[in-house]
Amino acid sequence: DAKTTQPPSMDCAEGRAANLPCNHSTISGNEYVYWYRQIHSQGPQYIIHGLKNNETNEMASLIITEDRKSSTLILPHATLRDTAVYYCIVRVAPGTYKYIFGTGTRLKVLA
Amino acid sequence: SQTIHQWPATLVQPVGSPLSLECTVEGTSNPNLYWYRQAAGRGLQLLFYSVGIGQISSEVPQNLSASRPQDRQFILSSKKLLLSDSGFYLCAWSQKGGYGYTFGSGTRLTVV
């Protein structure tokens, strides 16, 4: 089954870029990588997803390596409100409807 | 637009009591529906998912059950709660094809 690996925690200064890495070396060829974040006591919130090309939206940018075995979520100008747990997820296997969440990366933005 | 409703937001129940948590989705049809649980300080654990009415897949042996009596309704139940059932329960839906999830706001269950 495909799975992801993320560092357990990171700190980032307010106003600086936060770069959150994710390893997904077992990802299948046509599976997307999704990023969510969870602020304390709330449901996870969708951030961005991608397949092969880099993606950008109003929340973040996603950089996917050419071999697709890893990706990096970039919050270009982190604010205190970006403090949350960030999850990188992929589908367990093609044709399934299951996504496995690991423990994510706890990002703390420092004033 | 699609919305997902989950209630109640918080619940305190005694050990041995029954449980019923409800989740409904609006603005879509034939969604995939999911129940996740998050223990304190832990990641999200997939409990059940459903691809259609009456179709339930259980991921982890446990004291809980799920039902899908209507297309956009997903219910999580227990006949007798255990202390270990405490946690943050999240309902989610996705479109067929598996393009990510949308989560509800969650129910924080404390079994005392």
Short mmCIF file of C-alpha atoms in Angstrom, two decimals:
data_model
loop_
_atom_site.label_atom_id
_atom_site.label_comp_id
_atom_site.label_asym_id
_atom_site.label_seq_id
_atom_site.Cartn_x
_atom_site.Cartn_y
_atom_site.Cartn_z
CA ASP A 1 0.00 0.00 0.00
CA ALA A 2 1.20 3.47 -0.78
CA LYS A 3 1.99 5.64 2.20
CA THR A 4 3.69 8.91 3.07
CA THR A 5 6.42 9.98 5.48
CA GLN A 6 6.71 13.47 6.97
CA PRO A 7 8.87 15.06 9.66
CA PRO A 8 6.95 15.25 12.95
CA SER A 9 7.47 18.96 13.53
CA MET A 10 8.88 22.17 12.09
CA ASP A 11 9.19 25.80 13.15
CA CYS A 12 9.01 28.78 10.84
CA ALA A 13 9.38 32.50 11.48
CA GLU A 14 6.37 34.64 10.68
CA GLY A 15 6.61 36.16 7.21
CA ARG A 16 9.11 33.59 5.99
CA ALA A 17 8.41 30.71 3.65
CA ALA A 18 7.50 27.39 5.23
CA ASN A 19 8.68 24.37 3.26
CA LEU A 20 7.09 21.11 4.34
CA PRO A 21 8.52 17.94 2.81
CA CYS A 22 6.78 14.64 2.18
CA ASN A 23 8.13 11.34 0.97
CA HIS A 24 5.79 9.13 -1.09
CA SER A 25 8.21 6.78 -2.78
CA THR A 26 5.60 4.04 -3.31
CA ILE A 27 3.09 6.24 -5.10
CA SER A 28 1.53 4.76 -8.22
CA GLY A 29 1.91 6.40 -11.58
CA ASN A 30 -1.44 8.13 -11.87
CA GLU A 31 -2.15 8.90 -8.25
CA TYR A 32 -2.41 12.43 -6.96
CA VAL A 33 -0.69 13.79 -3.89
CA TYR A 34 -2.99 15.77 -1.58
CA TRP A 35 -2.17 18.16 1.20
CA TYR A 36 -4.47 19.01 4.08
CA ARG A 37 -4.03 20.90 7.29
CA GLN A 38 -5.75 20.57 10.61
CA ILE A 39 -6.04 23.39 13.05
CA HIS A 40 -6.64 22.25 16.59
CA SER A 41 -10.08 20.71 17.17
CA GLN A 42 -11.24 21.25 13.61
CA GLY A 43 -11.69 18.96 10.63
CA PRO A 44 -8.81 18.81 8.14
CA GLN A 45 -8.93 21.48 5.47
CA TYR A 46 -7.93 20.84 1.86
CA ILE A 47 -4.95 22.87 0.68
CA ILE A 48 -3.77 21.66 -2.71
CA HIS A 49 -3.15 18.57 -4.80
CA GLY A 50 -0.97 17.62 -7.74
CA LEU A 51 0.05 14.83 -10.07
CA LYS A 52 3.27 15.68 -11.92
CA ASN A 53 3.51 19.38 -12.47
CA ASN A 54 4.00 22.00 -9.83
CA GLU A 55 0.81 23.59 -8.64
CA THR A 56 -0.08 26.91 -7.04
CA ASN A 57 -3.26 28.30 -5.58
CA GLU A 58 -4.17 31.10 -3.21
CA MET A 59 -3.08 29.09 -0.20
CA ALA A 60 0.15 27.40 -1.20
CA SER A 61 2.46 25.98 -3.84
CA LEU A 62 3.22 22.31 -4.38
CA ILE A 63 6.51 21.15 -5.83
CA ILE A 64 6.63 17.52 -6.97
CA THR A 65 9.92 15.91 -7.91
CA GLU A 66 10.30 14.54 -11.39
CA ASP A 67 10.34 10.94 -10.16
CA ARG A 68 7.23 11.75 -8.06
CA LYS A 69 8.72 10.14 -4.99
CA SER A 70 8.56 13.27 -2.91
CA SER A 71 6.92 16.67 -2.77
CA THR A 72 7.17 19.92 -0.86
CA LEU A 73 4.35 22.16 0.25
CA ILE A 74 5.36 25.81 0.32
CA LEU A 75 3.54 28.46 2.31
CA PRO A 76 5.22 31.54 0.84
CA HIS A 77 4.65 33.97 3.70
CA ALA A 78 3.70 32.06 6.82
CA THR A 79 1.44 33.73 9.36
CA LEU A 80 0.57 32.76 12.91
CA ARG A 81 -2.73 31.39 11.60
CA ASP A 82 -0.81 28.83 9.55
CA THR A 83 0.17 27.02 12.76
CA ALA A 84 -1.40 23.58 12.27
CA VAL A 85 -0.71 19.94 11.52
CA TYR A 86 -0.08 19.39 7.82
CA TYR A 87 -0.87 16.06 6.20
CA CYS A 88 0.41 14.75 2.91
CA ILE A 89 -1.72 11.84 1.69
CA VAL A 90 -2.05 9.52 -1.28
CA ARG A 91 -4.56 6.85 -2.13
CA VAL A 92 -3.67 3.48 -0.63
CA ALA A 93 -3.83 1.79 -4.02
CA PRO A 94 -5.30 2.57 -7.45
CA GLY A 95 -8.96 1.72 -7.65
CA THR A 96 -9.53 2.06 -3.92
CA TYR A 97 -11.26 4.90 -2.18
CA LYS A 98 -9.03 4.90 0.86
CA TYR A 99 -6.50 7.47 1.92
CA ILE A 100 -4.22 6.88 4.87
CA PHE A 101 -3.28 9.81 7.06
CA GLY A 102 -0.05 9.59 8.98
CA THR A 103 0.72 11.78 11.95
CA GLY A 104 1.62 14.72 9.70
CA THR A 105 3.98 17.63 10.37
CA ARG A 106 3.17 19.97 13.22
CA LEU A 107 4.12 23.42 11.92
CA LYS A 108 4.58 26.16 14.45
CA VAL A 109 4.85 29.69 13.10
CA LEU A 110 6.80 31.90 15.48
CA ALA A 111 6.23 35.61 15.95
CA SER B 1 -22.15 23.85 -3.71
CA GLN B 2 -21.56 20.79 -1.60
CA THR B 3 -21.71 20.87 2.17
CA ILE B 4 -21.22 18.27 4.85
CA HIS B 5 -22.96 18.37 8.21
CA GLN B 6 -21.89 16.46 11.27
CA TRP B 7 -23.45 16.53 14.70
CA PRO B 8 -23.26 16.86 17.58
CA ALA B 9 -20.07 18.88 17.99
CA THR B 10 -19.35 17.52 21.45
CA LEU B 11 -20.72 14.59 23.38
CA VAL B 12 -20.08 13.15 26.82
CA GLN B 13 -21.40 9.64 27.34
CA PRO B 14 -21.08 7.11 30.16
CA VAL B 15 -19.38 3.78 29.63
CA GLY B 16 -21.86 1.19 28.41
CA SER B 17 -24.25 3.68 26.83
CA PRO B 18 -25.17 3.61 23.12
CA LEU B 19 -23.86 6.00 20.51
CA SER B 20 -25.23 7.45 17.31
CA LEU B 21 -23.36 10.06 15.30
CA GLU B 22 -24.87 11.34 12.09
CA CYS B 23 -23.34 12.82 8.99
CA THR B 24 -25.15 14.18 5.94
CA VAL B 25 -23.91 15.59 2.67
CA GLU B 26 -25.73 18.09 0.48
CA GLY B 27 -25.23 19.16 -3.09
CA THR B 28 -23.93 15.91 -4.51
CA SER B 29 -25.16 12.43 -5.26
CA ASN B 30 -23.65 8.98 -4.81
CA PRO B 31 -20.67 10.20 -2.80
CA ASN B 32 -18.11 8.02 -1.08
CA LEU B 33 -18.48 8.49 2.67
CA TYR B 34 -15.94 7.95 5.42
CA TRP B 35 -15.64 7.87 9.21
CA TYR B 36 -12.27 8.67 10.78
CA ARG B 37 -11.25 8.78 14.41
CA GLN B 38 -8.45 10.80 15.92
CA ALA B 39 -7.22 9.97 19.39
CA ALA B 40 -5.62 12.79 21.37
CA GLY B 41 -2.29 13.79 19.80
CA ARG B 42 -2.53 11.14 17.13
CA GLY B 43 -3.17 10.93 13.39
CA LEU B 44 -6.45 10.11 11.68
CA GLN B 45 -7.49 6.48 11.67
CA LEU B 46 -9.92 5.30 8.98
CA LEU B 47 -12.78 3.39 10.61
CA PHE B 48 -15.35 2.84 7.85
CA TYR B 49 -16.02 3.83 4.30
CA SER B 50 -19.00 3.42 2.03
CA VAL B 51 -19.32 3.59 -1.73
CA GLY B 52 -23.12 3.29 -1.79
CA ILE B 53 -26.31 2.72 0.16
CA GLY B 54 -25.97 -0.29 2.43
CA GLN B 55 -22.33 -0.84 1.42
CA ILE B 56 -19.99 -0.56 4.38
CA SER B 57 -16.32 -1.49 4.60
CA SER B 58 -14.77 -1.78 8.03
CA GLU B 59 -11.11 -1.01 8.36
CA VAL B 60 -10.40 -1.75 11.99
CA PRO B 61 -12.01 -4.32 14.31
CA GLN B 62 -13.70 -2.40 17.03
CA ASN B 63 -16.70 -1.66 19.13
CA LEU B 64 -18.30 0.52 16.48
CA SER B 65 -20.50 -0.01 13.45
CA ALA B 66 -21.60 2.15 10.54
CA SER B 67 -24.68 2.31 8.37
CA ARG B 68 -25.72 4.18 5.25
CA PRO B 69 -29.52 4.15 5.10
CA GLN B 70 -29.70 6.89 2.47
CA ASP B 71 -27.41 8.04 -0.31
CA ARG B 72 -26.11 11.06 1.58
CA GLN B 73 -26.43 9.89 5.16
CA PHE B 74 -23.77 8.06 7.12
CA ILE B 75 -24.25 6.96 10.72
CA LEU B 76 -21.69 5.76 13.24
CA SER B 77 -23.06 3.67 16.10
CA SER B 78 -22.17 1.65 19.13
CA LYS B 79 -24.35 -0.47 21.38
CA LYS B 80 -22.08 -0.08 24.41
CA LEU B 81 -19.36 2.53 24.58
CA LEU B 82 -15.94 1.82 26.03
CA LEU B 83 -13.51 4.31 27.52
CA SER B 84 -11.23 3.66 24.55
CA ASP B 85 -13.92 4.97 22.19
CA SER B 86 -13.15 8.52 23.28
CA GLY B 87 -11.76 10.68 20.52
CA PHE B 88 -12.45 13.11 17.73
CA TYR B 89 -14.70 11.60 15.07
CA LEU B 90 -14.65 13.00 11.58
CA CYS B 91 -16.96 12.33 8.68
CA ALA B 92 -15.77 12.99 5.15
CA TRP B 93 -16.98 12.60 1.60
CA SER B 94 -15.38 12.34 -1.80
CA GLN B 95 -16.60 12.08 -5.34
CA LYS B 96 -16.33 8.81 -7.21
CA GLY B 97 -12.87 8.67 -8.70
CA GLY B 98 -11.28 9.50 -5.38
CA TYR B 99 -10.26 13.10 -5.86
CA GLY B 100 -9.56 13.93 -2.24
CA TYR B 101 -11.87 14.53 0.68
CA THR B 102 -14.03 17.17 2.23
CA PHE B 103 -14.29 16.82 5.99
CA GLY B 104 -17.01 17.71 8.42
CA SER B 105 -16.31 19.75 11.51
CA GLY B 106 -16.03 16.70 13.77
CA THR B 107 -17.56 15.36 16.97
CA ARG B 108 -15.50 15.25 20.13
CA LEU B 109 -16.66 12.22 22.12
CA THR B 110 -15.67 11.73 25.73
CA VAL B 111 -16.63 8.46 27.36
CA VAL B 112 -16.65 8.71 31.14
#
